[in-house]
Tab-separated table of C-alpha atoms in Angstrom:
chain	number	residue	atom	x	y	z
A	1	MET	CA	0.272	0.322	0.167
A	2	GLU	CA	1.164	3.352	-1.013
A	3	ILE	CA	0.398	5.881	1.554
A	4	SER	CA	2.421	9.455	0.873
A	5	ARG	CA	3.970	11.104	4.172
A	6	ARG	CA	1.631	14.458	4.541
A	7	ASP	CA	-0.698	11.618	4.585
A	8	LEU	CA	1.280	10.213	7.633
A	9	LEU	CA	2.440	12.641	8.719
A	10	LYS	CA	-1.882	14.140	8.935
A	11	ILE	CA	-3.266	11.480	10.240
A	12	ALA	CA	-0.319	11.104	13.105
A	13	SER	CA	-2.805	12.874	16.045
A	14	ALA	CA	-5.265	10.060	15.402
A	15	SER	CA	-3.767	6.392	14.453
A	16	GLY	CA	-1.030	7.738	16.041
A	17	LEU	CA	2.209	5.993	13.886
A	18	GLY	CA	5.231	4.466	15.036
A	19	THR	CA	6.758	1.054	15.309
A	20	VAL	CA	5.453	-2.391	17.334
A	21	GLY	CA	7.996	-4.010	20.055
A	22	LEU	CA	7.636	-7.744	19.583
A	23	ALA	CA	5.422	-9.937	20.644
A	24	ALA	CA	6.095	-11.129	24.358
A	25	SER	CA	6.809	-14.864	24.857
A	26	THR	CA	4.010	-17.855	25.885
A	27	GLY	CA	3.925	-19.228	28.920
A	28	LEU	CA	2.460	-18.041	33.402
A	29	SER	CA	4.918	-15.574	33.327
A	30	LYS	CA	2.634	-13.997	30.259
A	31	GLN	CA	-0.567	-15.277	32.552
A	32	ALA	CA	1.211	-12.601	35.899
A	33	LEU	CA	1.933	-10.089	32.824
A	34	ALA	CA	-0.874	-10.121	31.839
A	35	GLN	CA	-3.173	-9.642	35.013
A	36	ASN	CA	-1.073	-7.278	36.508
A	37	GLN	CA	-0.881	-4.353	33.957
A	38	PRO	CA	-2.314	-1.819	35.262
A	39	THR	CA	-6.249	-0.741	34.277
A	40	PRO	CA	-6.136	2.570	31.775
A	41	THR	CA	-7.012	6.160	33.813
A	42	GLN	CA	-10.532	5.241	35.156
A	43	THR	CA	-13.138	7.092	36.481
A	44	LYS	CA	-16.632	7.090	37.822
A	45	THR	CA	-19.491	8.810	37.249
A	46	GLY	CA	-23.365	7.616	38.256
A	47	GLU	CA	-23.424	3.959	37.802
A	48	MET	CA	-20.407	3.656	35.183
A	49	ILE	CA	-16.643	3.392	35.580
A	50	TYR	CA	-15.199	5.040	32.382
A	51	ARG	CA	-11.053	3.893	30.932
A	52	GLN	CA	-8.978	5.927	28.720
A	53	LEU	CA	-8.830	4.477	25.163
A	54	GLY	CA	-5.720	3.284	24.360
A	55	ARG	CA	-3.025	6.616	23.703
A	56	THR	CA	-6.811	8.047	22.710
A	57	ARG	CA	-7.693	10.789	24.523
A	58	GLU	CA	-11.108	9.507	24.757
A	59	ARG	CA	-13.055	8.083	27.456
A	60	VAL	CA	-15.382	4.926	27.115
A	61	SER	CA	-16.918	2.963	29.234
A	62	VAL	CA	-16.017	-0.101	30.596
A	63	ILE	CA	-18.521	-2.084	29.454
A	64	GLY	CA	-19.441	-1.558	25.721
A	65	LEU	CA	-23.180	-2.383	24.288
A	66	GLY	CA	-22.925	-5.345	20.982
A	67	GLY	CA	-24.105	-4.221	17.988
A	68	HIS	CA	-24.838	-7.734	16.905
A	69	HIS	CA	-27.188	-8.759	20.188
A	70	ILE	CA	-29.219	-5.088	20.162
A	71	GLY	CA	-30.554	-6.743	16.029
A	72	ARG	CA	-31.809	-9.653	17.933
A	73	PRO	CA	-35.327	-8.727	19.726
A	74	LYS	CA	-38.128	-8.981	17.032
A	75	ASP	CA	-39.536	-6.010	18.317
A	76	GLU	CA	-37.064	-2.908	16.783
A	77	GLU	CA	-38.951	-0.599	19.570
A	78	GLU	CA	-37.880	-3.311	22.149
A	79	GLY	CA	-34.377	-2.870	20.821
A	80	ILE	CA	-34.183	0.249	20.413
A	81	ARG	CA	-35.130	1.073	24.113
A	82	LEU	CA	-32.421	-1.131	24.879
A	83	ILE	CA	-29.990	0.976	23.287
A	84	ARG	CA	-31.031	4.411	24.774
A	85	THR	CA	-31.696	2.836	28.169
A	86	ALA	CA	-28.061	1.636	28.148
A	87	ILE	CA	-26.704	5.015	27.713
A	88	ASP	CA	-29.105	6.784	29.819
A	89	ARG	CA	-27.263	4.262	32.496
A	90	GLY	CA	-23.942	5.654	31.370
A	91	ILE	CA	-23.102	3.019	28.628
A	92	ASN	CA	-20.949	5.457	25.878
A	93	PHE	CA	-19.574	2.771	23.355
A	94	MET	CA	-21.720	1.358	20.904
A	95	ASP	CA	-20.555	-1.878	18.889
A	96	ASN	CA	-21.650	-2.436	15.542
A	97	SER	CA	-20.908	-3.609	11.852
A	98	TRP	CA	-22.007	-3.534	8.404
A	99	ASP	CA	-22.930	-6.922	8.163
A	100	TYR	CA	-24.459	-7.947	11.494
A	101	HIS	CA	-28.068	-8.810	10.606
A	102	ASN	CA	-27.801	-7.843	7.134
A	103	GLY	CA	-27.293	-3.801	7.663
A	104	GLY	CA	-30.809	-4.748	10.234
A	105	SER	CA	-28.451	-3.978	13.695
A	106	GLU	CA	-26.913	-0.189	12.047
A	107	ILE	CA	-29.901	0.395	10.995
A	108	ARG	CA	-31.444	0.568	14.918
A	109	MET	CA	-28.616	1.802	15.816
A	110	GLY	CA	-29.587	4.970	13.983
A	111	LYS	CA	-33.084	5.494	15.117
A	112	ALA	CA	-31.640	4.505	18.744
A	113	LEU	CA	-29.140	7.723	18.338
A	114	ARG	CA	-32.188	10.178	16.813
A	115	ASP	CA	-33.128	12.933	19.293
A	116	GLY	CA	-29.697	13.769	20.896
A	117	TYR	CA	-28.563	10.636	21.623
A	118	ARG	CA	-25.927	10.551	18.391
A	119	GLN	CA	-23.835	13.109	21.276
A	120	LYS	CA	-23.502	11.241	24.027
A	121	VAL	CA	-21.549	8.134	22.418
A	122	PHE	CA	-18.485	6.686	21.117
A	123	LEU	CA	-19.681	4.915	18.026
A	124	MET	CA	-17.908	2.094	16.659
A	125	THR	CA	-18.735	0.529	13.280
A	126	LYS	CA	-16.875	-2.180	11.733
A	127	ILE	CA	-16.124	-3.180	7.645
A	128	ASP	CA	-15.363	-6.857	6.016
A	129	GLY	CA	-14.598	-5.037	2.393
A	130	ARG	CA	-10.773	-6.559	2.028
A	131	THR	CA	-10.273	-3.970	-1.642
A	132	LYS	CA	-10.563	-0.082	-1.927
A	133	GLU	CA	-13.989	-0.635	-4.018
A	134	ALA	CA	-15.536	-2.109	-1.673
A	135	ALA	CA	-14.710	-0.603	2.106
A	136	ALA	CA	-15.848	2.699	0.961
A	137	LYS	CA	-18.749	1.285	-0.432
A	138	GLN	CA	-18.817	-0.116	3.091
A	139	ILE	CA	-17.758	3.004	5.173
A	140	ASP	CA	-20.625	5.074	2.918
A	141	ASP	CA	-23.442	2.151	4.103
A	142	SER	CA	-22.546	2.689	6.781
A	143	LEU	CA	-22.399	6.181	7.911
A	144	LYS	CA	-26.236	6.042	6.439
A	145	ARG	CA	-27.014	3.110	8.129
A	146	LEU	CA	-26.375	4.892	11.465
A	147	GLN	CA	-28.336	8.056	9.700
A	148	SER	CA	-24.094	9.726	11.228
A	149	ASP	CA	-21.619	12.231	9.031
A	150	ARG	CA	-19.364	10.527	11.276
A	151	ILE	CA	-17.732	7.486	12.666
A	152	ASP	CA	-15.598	7.324	15.914
A	153	LEU	CA	-13.985	4.053	15.352
A	154	LEU	CA	-13.839	2.283	12.273
A	155	GLN	CA	-12.902	-1.321	11.925
A	156	HIS	CA	-11.354	-4.090	10.155
A	157	HIS	CA	-13.584	-7.057	10.937
A	158	GLU	CA	-13.178	-10.493	11.019
A	159	ILE	CA	-9.206	-10.293	10.193
A	160	ILE	CA	-8.907	-14.163	10.530
A	161	ARG	CA	-6.467	-15.280	8.122
A	162	MET	CA	-3.459	-15.279	7.812
A	163	GLU	CA	-3.984	-13.553	4.637
A	164	ASP	CA	-6.121	-10.574	5.354
A	165	PRO	CA	-2.956	-7.888	6.655
A	166	ASP	CA	-1.894	-8.545	3.126
A	167	ARG	CA	-4.704	-7.869	1.238
A	168	ILE	CA	-6.126	-5.127	3.574
A	169	PHE	CA	-2.499	-3.094	3.183
A	170	ALA	CA	-1.829	-3.581	-0.303
A	171	PRO	CA	-2.105	-1.260	-3.382
A	172	GLY	CA	-6.129	-0.980	-4.069
A	173	GLY	CA	-6.686	-2.287	-0.860
A	174	ALA	CA	-9.213	-2.205	1.806
A	175	MET	CA	-6.397	0.420	4.136
A	176	GLU	CA	-6.979	2.636	1.541
A	177	ALA	CA	-10.072	3.485	2.086
A	178	VAL	CA	-10.079	3.968	5.109
A	179	LEU	CA	-7.032	6.700	5.168
A	180	ALA	CA	-8.809	8.226	2.836
A	181	ALA	CA	-12.665	7.900	4.922
A	182	GLN	CA	-10.592	9.472	8.027
A	183	LYS	CA	-8.877	12.539	5.699
A	184	ALA	CA	-12.218	13.213	4.506
A	185	GLY	CA	-13.433	13.681	8.429
A	186	LYS	CA	-15.667	9.854	7.788
A	187	ILE	CA	-13.951	8.384	10.392
A	188	ARG	CA	-11.803	9.473	13.669
A	189	TYR	CA	-9.630	6.189	14.612
A	190	ILE	CA	-8.738	2.912	13.408
A	191	GLY	CA	-8.491	-0.138	14.944
A	192	PHE	CA	-9.507	-3.858	13.782
A	193	THR	CA	-11.147	-6.832	14.911
A	194	GLY	CA	-10.826	-10.755	14.771
A	195	HIS	CA	-11.233	-13.984	16.896
A	196	LYS	CA	-9.556	-17.012	15.295
A	197	ASP	CA	-6.006	-17.319	16.265
A	198	PRO	CA	-3.760	-14.721	18.308
A	199	LEU	CA	-1.127	-15.079	15.512
A	200	VAL	CA	-3.700	-13.330	13.080
A	201	HIS	CA	-3.982	-10.064	15.339
A	202	LEU	CA	0.165	-10.468	15.796
A	203	ARG	CA	0.542	-10.950	12.208
A	204	MET	CA	-1.595	-7.861	11.059
A	205	LEU	CA	0.223	-5.735	13.994
A	206	ASP	CA	3.780	-6.869	12.249
A	207	VAL	CA	1.934	-6.013	8.109
A	208	ALA	CA	0.806	-2.905	10.001
A	209	ALA	CA	4.079	-1.582	11.164
A	210	GLN	CA	6.051	-2.331	8.033
A	211	ASN	CA	3.680	0.131	6.355
A	212	ASN	CA	4.732	2.564	9.164
A	213	PHE	CA	0.907	2.515	10.735
A	214	ARG	CA	-0.207	1.844	14.066
A	215	PHE	CA	-3.850	1.210	14.848
A	216	ASP	CA	-5.985	3.187	17.659
A	217	THR	CA	-7.874	-0.100	18.255
A	218	VAL	CA	-7.186	-3.928	18.688
A	219	GLN	CA	-10.521	-6.060	19.121
A	220	MET	CA	-10.116	-9.507	20.761
A	221	PRO	CA	-11.470	-12.660	22.960
A	222	LEU	CA	-10.135	-12.003	26.532
A	223	ASN	CA	-12.335	-14.816	28.895
A	224	VAL	CA	-10.993	-17.131	31.589
A	225	MET	CA	-11.162	-19.775	28.594
A	226	ASP	CA	-8.912	-17.855	26.922
A	227	ALA	CA	-5.978	-18.324	29.068
A	228	HIS	CA	-5.635	-21.572	28.381
A	229	PHE	CA	-5.670	-22.521	24.303
A	230	ARG	CA	-5.153	-19.867	21.518
A	231	SER	CA	-4.574	-17.400	24.170
A	232	PHE	CA	-5.021	-13.682	22.887
A	233	GLU	CA	-4.782	-12.645	26.394
A	234	ARG	CA	-0.847	-14.373	27.326
A	235	GLN	CA	-0.001	-13.375	23.735
A	236	VAL	CA	-1.057	-10.197	21.816
A	237	LEU	CA	-2.542	-7.727	25.058
A	238	PRO	CA	0.677	-7.228	26.150
A	239	ARG	CA	2.061	-6.181	23.096
A	240	LEU	CA	-0.881	-3.823	22.980
A	241	VAL	CA	-0.270	-2.171	26.180
A	242	LYS	CA	2.958	-1.576	25.087
A	243	ASP	CA	2.743	0.087	22.489
A	244	GLY	CA	-0.209	2.158	23.963
A	245	ILE	CA	-3.116	0.784	21.992
A	246	GLY	CA	-6.934	0.426	23.043
A	247	VAL	CA	-7.938	-3.273	23.966
A	248	LEU	CA	-11.731	-3.237	23.190
A	249	GLY	CA	-12.398	-7.376	24.782
A	250	MET	CA	-15.123	-9.178	23.544
A	251	LYS	CA	-16.577	-12.947	23.594
A	252	SER	CA	-15.936	-12.630	27.701
A	253	MET	CA	-19.708	-15.501	28.146
A	254	GLY	CA	-18.673	-16.613	23.647
A	255	ASP	CA	-22.566	-15.686	23.545
A	256	GLN	CA	-22.797	-18.035	26.147
A	257	ASN	CA	-21.160	-21.223	25.381
A	258	ILE	CA	-18.834	-20.625	28.112
A	259	LEU	CA	-21.325	-20.732	30.901
A	260	LYS	CA	-22.314	-24.125	29.425
A	261	SER	CA	-19.478	-25.316	30.189
A	262	ASN	CA	-20.810	-25.120	34.546
A	263	THR	CA	-17.673	-23.533	36.039
A	264	VAL	CA	-18.364	-19.889	35.876
A	265	LYS	CA	-20.780	-17.944	36.120
A	266	PRO	CA	-21.800	-14.729	34.214
A	267	ILE	CA	-20.954	-11.789	36.534
A	268	GLU	CA	-17.295	-13.680	37.205
A	269	CYS	CA	-16.937	-13.791	33.205
A	270	LEU	CA	-17.433	-10.066	33.484
A	271	HIS	CA	-14.885	-9.368	36.245
A	272	TYR	CA	-11.959	-11.633	34.936
A	273	ALA	CA	-12.715	-9.852	31.445
A	274	MET	CA	-12.244	-6.230	33.199
A	275	ASN	CA	-9.595	-6.672	35.847
A	276	LEU	CA	-6.997	-7.173	32.717
A	277	PRO	CA	-6.062	-3.407	31.304
A	278	THR	CA	-9.365	-3.436	28.544
A	279	SER	CA	-10.506	-0.026	27.622
A	280	THR	CA	-13.703	-1.415	27.439
A	281	VAL	CA	-15.758	-5.251	27.228
A	282	ILE	CA	-18.203	-5.454	24.379
A	283	THR	CA	-20.924	-8.094	25.936
A	284	GLY	CA	-24.092	-8.856	24.167
A	285	ILE	CA	-26.662	-7.092	25.583
A	286	GLU	CA	-30.556	-7.922	23.811
A	287	SER	CA	-32.693	-8.039	26.759
A	288	MET	CA	-33.592	-5.472	29.966
A	289	LYS	CA	-32.834	-8.347	32.276
A	290	ILE	CA	-28.790	-8.332	30.856
A	291	LEU	CA	-28.587	-4.884	30.760
A	292	ASP	CA	-29.027	-4.804	34.359
A	293	GLN	CA	-26.570	-8.161	35.120
A	294	ALA	CA	-23.704	-6.156	33.253
A	295	PHE	CA	-23.839	-2.793	36.030
A	296	GLU	CA	-24.557	-5.782	38.595
A	297	ALA	CA	-20.852	-5.911	37.471
A	298	ILE	CA	-19.973	-2.697	37.428
A	299	GLN	CA	-21.435	-1.802	40.916
A	300	THR	CA	-19.548	-5.234	42.567
A	301	PHE	CA	-16.167	-5.075	41.015
A	302	GLN	CA	-13.302	-4.575	43.142
A	303	PRO	CA	-9.897	-5.360	41.261
A	304	MET	CA	-9.225	-9.060	41.227
A	305	SER	CA	-5.972	-10.309	43.553
A	306	GLN	CA	-3.559	-12.315	42.170
A	307	ALA	CA	-4.892	-15.303	44.056
A	308	GLN	CA	-8.358	-15.089	42.915
A	309	VAL	CA	-6.999	-15.210	39.466
A	310	LYS	CA	-5.441	-18.171	39.849
A	311	GLU	CA	-8.424	-19.659	41.384
A	312	LEU	CA	-10.395	-19.318	38.361
A	313	LEU	CA	-7.997	-19.970	35.876
A	314	ASN	CA	-7.839	-22.837	37.718
A	315	ARG	CA	-11.599	-24.077	38.107
A	316	THR	CA	-11.908	-23.070	34.125
A	317	ARG	CA	-8.415	-24.960	32.535
A	318	GLN	CA	-9.540	-28.498	32.351
A	319	ALA	CA	-12.851	-27.114	30.010
A	320	ALA	CA	-10.559	-24.312	28.528
A	321	VAL	CA	-7.763	-26.588	27.440
A	322	LYS	CA	-8.932	-28.195	24.420
A	323	GLY	CA	-11.278	-24.893	23.393
A	324	GLN	CA	-14.615	-26.259	23.372
A	325	TYR	CA	-15.736	-24.067	24.732
A	326	GLU	CA	-14.406	-21.084	22.204
A	327	LEU	CA	-16.164	-22.603	19.119
A	328	PHE	CA	-15.378	-18.652	17.480
A	329	LYS	CA	-11.649	-20.158	17.673
A	330	THR	CA	-12.604	-23.529	16.880
A	331	THR	CA	-15.422	-23.815	14.390
A	332	SER	CA	-16.651	-22.012	11.301
A	333	GLN	CA	-20.048	-21.084	13.318
A	334	PHE	CA	-18.843	-17.426	13.722
A	335	ASP	CA	-17.085	-16.796	10.899
A	336	SER	CA	-19.392	-14.405	8.773
A	337	THR	CA	-16.991	-13.701	5.903
A	338	ALA	CA	-16.256	-17.409	5.457
A	339	LEU	CA	-20.144	-17.672	4.716
A	340	ASN	CA	-20.633	-14.929	2.882
A	341	PRO	CA	-16.964	-14.402	1.162
A	342	GLU	CA	-18.437	-11.746	-1.896
A	343	TRP	CA	-18.579	-9.578	1.615
A	344	LEU	CA	-14.352	-9.217	1.457
A	345	GLY	CA	-14.889	-7.817	-2.357
């Protein structure tokens, strides 16, 4: 990908260009490193804890509203009410994606953010396009659906293949469209997401560094099972913290699959992810009951001791070692772009 020096300088304040460090080694010492890293600067207002988003000065809620789940209620008005109630109670990080429910989640979010709600949130969405043309179209689709003239954070979605970074940063690749959109004021910050293997995340960071680019955020699975199997926490998290990249945790319960192990409770799952140096933990909230559960986790959260972390990991180790409760790593069940390759462009 060819990016001019002038363009790089113009986006430096938003995308913090620089080099990235080497990946940390694997092992239990890395587990301790991740858990002992200080959490981002945080404050509490009302019911909500807010943390700084990486090296940006953005203040985001420690719990983020998952975009796929807000598209699940059959009644659109119920979904809109759920979004607005979450915002009224202090959740300001809004997750979404161009492909969730064939655009339905973004449309629902756009309606919910009318009447002054857009100004209260940090709005994130994701695109699947790997080519400049596909990415540009998806960005414009998302802006229209979200009824907004800007997206606070745009992320490359489902970086799950070793070749995804090469396609995105290639001449005529998606990154050219993303940088053009940033230059035009359509987006503010740039990140990427993925759920398959930490090695793919590390390659994305490496390819970005080779192109003199540093991401503002990275989204990845962080949960009590991940610590034991293809661990993003051990292999990727220390590198993000070192480079001041905002950490977005997801799949704290693996869409309820982790709970099926009968080794851990929902509040424990959220507390574990919040205890890591995450800026926000994005969680699926599709009912008022689940929304209340998220706020219970916030209200009862205290930094976990090493003994508490060890006990929780010991309790989940046997269930986690084969990845059977992290289906997003071991099956194609959660790979929407694999099922719809035309979205890649």
